[in-house]
Tab-separated table of C-alpha atoms in Angstrom:
chain	number	residue	atom	x	y	z
J	1	UNK	CA	104.463	0.905	31.311
J	2	UNK	CA	100.992	2.168	31.697
J	3	UNK	CA	97.994	-0.308	31.199
J	4	UNK	CA	96.072	2.279	29.260
J	5	UNK	CA	95.003	2.298	25.383
J	6	UNK	CA	95.876	4.450	22.422
J	7	UNK	CA	97.104	8.001	22.939
J	8	UNK	CA	94.717	10.641	22.011
J	9	UNK	CA	97.048	13.711	21.946
J	10	UNK	CA	100.295	14.742	20.550
J	11	UNK	CA	103.399	13.407	22.543
J	12	UNK	CA	105.241	16.571	24.168
J	13	UNK	CA	102.040	18.227	25.121
J	14	UNK	CA	103.287	18.725	28.588
J	15	UNK	CA	102.719	22.251	29.637
J	16	UNK	CA	99.395	23.919	28.853
J	17	UNK	CA	100.013	26.586	26.431
J	18	UNK	CA	99.252	23.024	24.483
J	19	UNK	CA	96.294	24.234	22.540
J	20	UNK	CA	97.997	27.414	21.608
J	21	UNK	CA	100.005	25.053	18.964
J	22	UNK	CA	96.934	25.545	16.767
J	23	UNK	CA	96.958	29.371	16.256
J	24	UNK	CA	95.933	30.208	13.003
J	25	UNK	CA	98.459	31.340	10.295
J	26	UNK	CA	98.293	35.219	9.864
J	27	UNK	CA	95.854	36.436	6.878
J	28	UNK	CA	94.222	33.010	6.610
J	29	UNK	CA	90.818	32.965	5.228
J	30	UNK	CA	88.072	33.301	7.809
J	31	UNK	CA	85.312	30.458	7.948
J	32	UNK	CA	81.931	31.753	7.730
J	33	UNK	CA	79.760	30.167	10.573
J	34	UNK	CA	76.221	30.454	11.832
J	35	UNK	CA	74.829	29.316	15.180
J	36	UNK	CA	71.620	27.167	15.217
J	37	UNK	CA	69.830	27.449	18.424
J	38	UNK	CA	70.644	29.278	21.358
J	39	UNK	CA	68.983	26.859	24.139
J	40	UNK	CA	71.848	25.273	25.205
J	41	UNK	CA	73.880	26.470	28.275
J	42	UNK	CA	77.101	27.091	26.206
J	43	UNK	CA	75.369	28.960	23.553
J	44	UNK	CA	76.432	32.493	24.545
J	45	UNK	CA	79.801	31.349	25.134
J	46	UNK	CA	79.983	29.905	21.664
J	47	UNK	CA	78.736	33.284	20.352
J	48	UNK	CA	81.409	35.245	22.127
J	49	UNK	CA	84.137	32.998	21.084
J	50	UNK	CA	83.139	32.912	17.268
J	51	UNK	CA	82.712	36.786	17.173
J	52	UNK	CA	85.955	37.256	18.774
J	53	UNK	CA	88.273	34.807	16.923
J	54	UNK	CA	90.407	35.715	13.890
J	55	UNK	CA	89.364	32.443	12.215
J	56	UNK	CA	85.923	32.992	11.924
J	57	UNK	CA	83.252	35.250	10.509
J	58	UNK	CA	79.708	34.909	12.317
J	59	UNK	CA	77.275	35.404	9.759
J	60	UNK	CA	74.500	35.263	12.223
J	61	UNK	CA	72.269	33.184	14.778
J	62	UNK	CA	69.201	31.450	13.933
J	63	UNK	CA	66.675	30.323	16.623
J	64	UNK	CA	63.673	28.427	15.177
J	65	UNK	CA	62.044	28.205	18.623
J	66	UNK	CA	60.191	31.487	19.138
J	67	UNK	CA	59.712	30.761	22.753
J	68	UNK	CA	63.636	31.382	23.375
J	69	UNK	CA	64.661	34.680	24.522
J	70	UNK	CA	66.907	36.804	22.496
J	71	UNK	CA	67.596	39.414	25.214
J	72	UNK	CA	71.247	38.644	25.880
J	73	UNK	CA	74.217	40.819	25.709
J	74	UNK	CA	76.258	38.426	23.579
J	75	UNK	CA	73.671	38.586	20.736
J	76	UNK	CA	73.496	42.317	20.759
J	77	UNK	CA	74.381	43.522	17.305
J	78	UNK	CA	74.397	39.810	15.382
J	79	UNK	CA	72.337	39.125	12.505
J	80	UNK	CA	69.350	36.905	12.858
J	81	UNK	CA	68.954	34.217	9.955
J	82	UNK	CA	66.528	32.016	9.171
J	83	UNK	CA	66.710	28.338	9.012
J	84	UNK	CA	66.846	28.168	5.167
J	85	UNK	CA	69.689	30.902	5.225
J	86	UNK	CA	71.879	28.869	7.764
J	87	UNK	CA	71.410	25.697	5.591
J	88	UNK	CA	71.354	27.436	2.061
J	89	UNK	CA	74.218	28.375	-0.239
J	90	UNK	CA	75.238	31.471	1.225
J	91	UNK	CA	78.794	30.708	1.921
J	92	UNK	CA	78.160	29.348	5.467
J	93	UNK	CA	80.601	26.417	6.033
J	94	UNK	CA	80.226	25.568	9.722
J	95	UNK	CA	77.370	25.278	11.800
J	96	UNK	CA	77.466	25.471	15.710
J	97	UNK	CA	74.515	23.725	16.796
J	98	UNK	CA	73.515	25.032	20.458
J	99	UNK	CA	69.891	24.162	20.604
J	100	UNK	CA	68.328	22.487	23.566
J	101	UNK	CA	69.557	18.820	23.635
J	102	UNK	CA	66.064	17.381	22.309
J	103	UNK	CA	66.275	19.023	19.155
J	104	UNK	CA	70.399	19.066	18.603
J	105	UNK	CA	70.499	15.732	16.740
J	106	UNK	CA	67.720	16.705	14.395
J	107	UNK	CA	69.420	20.377	13.674
J	108	UNK	CA	72.848	18.416	13.226
J	109	UNK	CA	71.279	15.835	10.559
J	110	UNK	CA	69.997	18.997	8.669
J	111	UNK	CA	73.188	20.590	8.538
J	112	UNK	CA	75.126	17.648	7.372
J	113	UNK	CA	72.361	16.736	4.749
J	114	UNK	CA	73.095	20.429	3.605
J	115	UNK	CA	76.959	19.959	3.263
J	116	UNK	CA	77.992	21.907	6.409
J	117	UNK	CA	80.687	21.138	9.024
J	118	UNK	CA	78.944	20.703	12.305
J	119	UNK	CA	79.999	21.766	15.775
J	120	UNK	CA	77.613	19.829	17.882
J	121	UNK	CA	77.340	21.157	21.650
J	122	UNK	CA	76.974	18.106	24.333
J	123	UNK	CA	75.480	15.496	25.032
J	124	UNK	CA	74.316	14.709	21.585
J	125	UNK	CA	70.653	13.660	22.367
J	126	UNK	CA	69.386	10.394	23.877
J	127	UNK	CA	69.436	8.038	20.583
J	128	UNK	CA	72.715	6.403	19.771
J	129	UNK	CA	71.404	5.218	16.232
J	130	UNK	CA	70.618	8.357	15.320
J	131	UNK	CA	74.010	9.766	16.508
J	132	UNK	CA	76.024	6.706	14.694
J	133	UNK	CA	74.136	7.448	11.528
J	134	UNK	CA	74.821	11.243	11.628
J	135	UNK	CA	78.543	10.260	12.016
J	136	UNK	CA	78.170	7.689	9.224
J	137	UNK	CA	76.331	10.481	6.973
J	138	UNK	CA	79.303	13.162	7.742
J	139	UNK	CA	82.236	10.809	6.800
J	140	UNK	CA	80.416	9.964	3.432
J	141	UNK	CA	80.323	13.441	2.809
J	142	UNK	CA	83.952	14.102	4.078
J	143	UNK	CA	82.603	16.531	6.742
J	144	UNK	CA	83.224	16.563	10.421
J	145	UNK	CA	81.232	16.537	13.569
J	146	UNK	CA	82.883	18.036	16.513
J	147	UNK	CA	81.532	17.398	19.764
J	148	UNK	CA	81.538	20.366	22.197
J	149	UNK	CA	82.927	18.399	25.438
J	150	UNK	CA	84.281	21.506	27.447
J	151	UNK	CA	87.288	19.697	28.851
J	152	UNK	CA	88.983	18.279	25.991
J	153	UNK	CA	91.298	20.845	25.555
J	154	UNK	CA	91.699	21.835	29.287
J	155	UNK	CA	95.295	22.368	29.965
J	156	UNK	CA	95.652	20.631	33.128
J	157	UNK	CA	93.727	17.745	32.210
J	158	UNK	CA	95.836	17.288	28.972
J	159	UNK	CA	99.115	17.232	31.199
J	160	UNK	CA	97.505	14.800	33.606
J	161	UNK	CA	96.531	12.100	30.897
J	162	UNK	CA	99.853	12.741	29.044
J	163	UNK	CA	101.809	11.732	32.612
J	164	UNK	CA	99.423	8.366	32.538
J	165	UNK	CA	99.991	7.575	29.102
J	166	UNK	CA	103.552	8.000	29.080
J	167	UNK	CA	103.461	5.671	32.060
J	168	UNK	CA	105.191	8.148	34.679
J	169	UNK	CA	102.271	7.291	37.001
J	170	UNK	CA	102.907	3.588	36.761
J	171	UNK	CA	100.064	1.139	35.833
J	172	UNK	CA	96.931	3.026	36.216
J	173	UNK	CA	94.112	1.169	38.435
J	174	UNK	CA	91.496	4.124	39.161
J	175	UNK	CA	90.130	7.396	37.855
J	176	UNK	CA	87.934	9.492	40.184
J	177	UNK	CA	86.185	12.385	38.739
J	178	UNK	CA	83.558	14.857	40.062
J	179	UNK	CA	81.701	17.774	38.765
J	180	UNK	CA	79.015	19.057	40.923
J	181	UNK	CA	76.654	22.183	40.389
J	182	UNK	CA	74.269	23.724	42.431
J	183	UNK	CA	70.962	24.616	39.987
J	184	UNK	CA	67.949	26.568	40.164
J	185	UNK	CA	64.476	25.150	40.405
J	186	UNK	CA	63.864	26.021	37.043
J	187	UNK	CA	67.041	24.509	35.602
J	188	UNK	CA	65.931	21.315	37.958
J	189	UNK	CA	62.707	21.083	35.881
J	190	UNK	CA	64.407	21.308	32.585
J	191	UNK	CA	67.017	18.502	33.338
J	192	UNK	CA	64.429	16.204	35.141
J	193	UNK	CA	63.111	15.501	31.261
J	194	UNK	CA	66.159	13.382	31.006
J	195	UNK	CA	66.343	10.087	32.844
J	196	UNK	CA	69.943	10.475	33.655
J	197	UNK	CA	69.510	13.743	35.083
J	198	UNK	CA	72.978	15.102	36.507
J	199	UNK	CA	74.748	12.457	34.986
J	200	UNK	CA	73.363	13.199	31.584
J	201	UNK	CA	73.941	16.888	31.948
J	202	UNK	CA	77.477	17.118	33.324
J	203	UNK	CA	78.614	13.512	33.882
J	204	UNK	CA	79.227	13.295	29.979
J	205	UNK	CA	82.013	15.545	30.129
J	206	UNK	CA	83.771	13.663	32.900
J	207	UNK	CA	82.782	10.172	30.768
J	208	UNK	CA	84.536	11.865	27.904
J	209	UNK	CA	87.698	12.308	29.627
J	210	UNK	CA	87.945	8.515	31.163
J	211	UNK	CA	87.012	6.968	27.854
J	212	UNK	CA	90.010	9.010	26.221
J	213	UNK	CA	92.157	7.690	28.867
J	214	UNK	CA	91.242	4.105	29.432
J	215	UNK	CA	89.143	3.247	26.313
J	216	UNK	CA	85.790	1.553	26.279
J	217	UNK	CA	84.872	-0.145	29.532
J	218	UNK	CA	83.602	-3.756	29.626
J	219	UNK	CA	80.843	-2.994	32.171
J	220	UNK	CA	79.178	0.256	33.165
J	221	UNK	CA	76.804	0.586	36.249
J	222	UNK	CA	74.807	3.890	36.850
J	223	UNK	CA	73.136	4.804	40.305
J	224	UNK	CA	70.520	7.494	39.592
J	225	UNK	CA	69.001	8.920	42.919
J	226	UNK	CA	66.812	11.930	44.029
J	227	UNK	CA	68.055	12.840	47.568
J	228	UNK	CA	67.400	16.515	47.867
J	229	UNK	CA	64.182	17.866	49.536
J	230	UNK	CA	63.203	19.400	46.123
J	231	UNK	CA	59.765	17.966	45.185
J	232	UNK	CA	60.750	17.108	41.407
J	233	UNK	CA	61.643	14.173	39.373
J	234	UNK	CA	65.430	14.810	38.790
J	235	UNK	CA	68.005	12.676	39.216
J	236	UNK	CA	70.247	14.964	41.396
J	237	UNK	CA	72.937	12.451	43.305
J	238	UNK	CA	74.087	10.253	40.408
J	239	UNK	CA	77.313	7.647	40.291
J	240	UNK	CA	78.631	5.912	37.210
J	241	UNK	CA	81.298	2.960	37.709
J	242	UNK	CA	83.424	1.941	34.720
J	243	UNK	CA	85.193	-1.240	34.706
J	244	UNK	CA	88.347	-2.127	32.763
J	245	UNK	CA	90.458	-5.245	32.988
J	246	UNK	CA	92.816	-3.637	35.252
J	247	UNK	CA	91.159	-0.664	36.276
J	248	UNK	CA	88.088	1.065	37.874
J	249	UNK	CA	86.735	4.647	37.240
J	250	UNK	CA	84.004	6.634	38.949
J	251	UNK	CA	82.056	9.568	38.032
J	252	UNK	CA	80.068	11.496	40.508
J	253	UNK	CA	77.785	14.239	39.788
J	254	UNK	CA	75.149	16.006	42.057
J	255	UNK	CA	73.263	19.008	41.932
J	256	UNK	CA	73.412	20.217	45.568
J	257	UNK	CA	76.798	21.107	46.415
J	258	UNK	CA	77.527	24.710	47.373
J	259	UNK	CA	80.293	26.035	45.468
J	260	UNK	CA	80.748	22.847	43.721
J	261	UNK	CA	82.958	24.379	41.162
J	262	UNK	CA	85.824	24.704	43.821
J	263	UNK	CA	85.547	20.919	44.313
J	264	UNK	CA	85.347	19.589	40.751
J	265	UNK	CA	88.188	17.083	40.245
J	266	UNK	CA	89.744	14.615	37.710
J	267	UNK	CA	92.262	12.166	39.877
J	268	UNK	CA	94.189	9.506	38.022
J	269	UNK	CA	95.847	6.974	40.314
J	270	UNK	CA	98.596	4.877	39.281
J	271	UNK	CA	101.118	2.353	40.975
J	272	UNK	CA	103.986	5.047	40.900
J	273	UNK	CA	101.683	7.878	41.778
J	274	UNK	CA	98.694	10.347	41.433
J	275	UNK	CA	97.854	13.349	39.113
J	276	UNK	CA	94.922	15.312	40.527
J	277	UNK	CA	93.423	18.229	38.558
J	278	UNK	CA	91.611	20.525	41.371
J	279	UNK	CA	89.931	22.738	40.769
J	280	UNK	CA	89.135	22.924	37.095
J	281	UNK	CA	89.442	26.789	37.051
J	282	UNK	CA	91.443	28.209	37.842
J	283	UNK	CA	94.036	25.704	36.611
J	284	UNK	CA	95.704	23.573	39.084
J	285	UNK	CA	97.485	20.047	38.712
J	286	UNK	CA	99.308	18.279	41.454
J	287	UNK	CA	101.258	15.263	40.982
J	288	UNK	CA	102.642	13.002	43.522
J	289	UNK	CA	104.987	10.546	42.431
J	290	UNK	CA	106.551	7.439	44.401
J	291	UNK	CA	109.776	7.816	41.967
J	292	UNK	CA	111.147	10.179	39.775
J	293	UNK	CA	109.474	9.836	36.310
J	294	UNK	CA	109.666	11.979	32.929
J	295	UNK	CA	110.170	15.583	33.733
J	296	UNK	CA	108.987	15.296	37.394
J	297	UNK	CA	110.682	14.519	40.801
J	298	UNK	CA	109.364	11.964	43.334
J	299	UNK	CA	106.910	13.455	45.868
J	300	UNK	CA	104.299	16.427	45.606
J	301	UNK	CA	104.592	18.957	43.252
J	302	UNK	CA	102.399	21.492	41.594
J	303	UNK	CA	102.818	21.847	37.724
J	304	UNK	CA	103.086	25.107	36.129
J	305	UNK	CA	100.365	25.749	33.925
J	306	UNK	CA	99.467	28.598	31.178
J	307	UNK	CA	95.783	29.043	29.855
J	308	UNK	CA	95.657	28.632	26.040
J	309	UNK	CA	94.908	31.786	24.377
J	310	UNK	CA	91.623	33.160	23.607
J	311	UNK	CA	88.439	33.058	24.899
J	312	UNK	CA	86.483	30.119	26.568
J	313	UNK	CA	85.934	27.278	23.937
J	314	UNK	CA	88.895	28.866	21.509
J	315	UNK	CA	90.892	25.741	21.659
J	316	UNK	CA	87.988	23.366	20.321
J	317	UNK	CA	86.736	25.893	17.853
J	318	UNK	CA	90.556	26.549	16.674
J	319	UNK	CA	91.361	22.924	15.882
J	320	UNK	CA	87.970	23.160	13.958
J	321	UNK	CA	89.104	25.771	12.080
J	322	UNK	CA	92.476	23.877	11.144
J	323	UNK	CA	90.288	20.828	9.989
J	324	UNK	CA	88.315	22.735	7.985
J	325	UNK	CA	90.706	25.012	6.154
J	326	UNK	CA	94.070	23.058	6.288
J	327	UNK	CA	92.614	19.402	6.289
J	328	UNK	CA	94.305	18.712	9.932
J	329	UNK	CA	93.004	15.449	11.326
J	330	UNK	CA	90.558	15.922	14.305
J	331	UNK	CA	92.074	14.721	17.807
J	332	UNK	CA	88.958	12.823	18.398
J	333	UNK	CA	87.351	10.032	16.117
J	334	UNK	CA	83.644	9.287	15.476
J	335	UNK	CA	84.406	6.117	17.008
J	336	UNK	CA	85.590	7.595	20.240
J	337	UNK	CA	82.451	9.833	20.521
J	338	UNK	CA	80.171	7.031	19.618
J	339	UNK	CA	81.858	4.993	22.697
J	340	UNK	CA	81.607	8.063	24.925
J	341	UNK	CA	77.887	8.406	24.049
J	342	UNK	CA	77.450	4.519	24.730
J	343	UNK	CA	78.834	4.665	27.992
J	344	UNK	CA	76.836	7.902	29.060
J	345	UNK	CA	73.768	6.434	27.912
J	346	UNK	CA	74.243	2.863	29.784
J	347	UNK	CA	75.029	4.907	33.032
J	348	UNK	CA	71.916	6.715	32.666
J	349	UNK	CA	69.791	3.583	32.431
J	350	UNK	CA	68.863	4.631	28.743
J	351	UNK	CA	70.500	1.803	26.718
């Protein structure tokens, strides 16, 4: 048996058309949605997804910050809304908060106060107490806040985690994850505003995957270093170690690796074998088992995978549509989201 915690995914999601199971029924009503803020790195991708998906009607985009450029191809032809139009009674049910991280919790609070469902991009600010109150208020209003962690519905990661949860890898004793990315000087200045630097910006994604698999760690240690020759304050070489009763996890993030996307890795090590997701795109999952387990043979094997249908971010948004329209239960609970945020802030030395 595996030594890991409560499953997060539905049993049997073994091949990655996984998120495609949430495709909307024909002729289902569209959900009227607005985007609040465009300062987040994912903002344009979310606008494209919402414009293209049958589940949604994009009412428009709001950017209270006049300093944010509106010159982007994804925004061509969209309607610009005021904040009062987004939060008012114009039939908008869902708001995707895609603002700068410094503003996202405040915007999300306003949306929940106005009775809107929220898709809140990552990471959700630096104040754990504010996030906790936001989620509690949403719960009282029977609303859902969905976190925008990018790899939650990643086909290869879902299959790897499923293999671990089924015990096919044996007892899990180690998880290693890295997600490096070279960034511009301008972006370095922006990210240097956060104590956690690259761990705060990108490590949050991998911490989310580790907590989904292993649960809340008993201890978190972070190392935040500046090791590039660039003269700024960015923590650009960062490591987090998460300790469990019978396992360790390490999350490593740096801002200096050329072609870093080619080397992004999620590796799950167990006493019967290893599951390795590398790179994240295009999809690739390799298993190396000591003994046959589940549907897999012993030895090294590539697992065939199919990307979920639709644009980037579609699986997340498709699930949220099912929550709003059909009363589906979200895959991830507020308790999970709070645990991820607490671990992230500890790794960043913020709490």
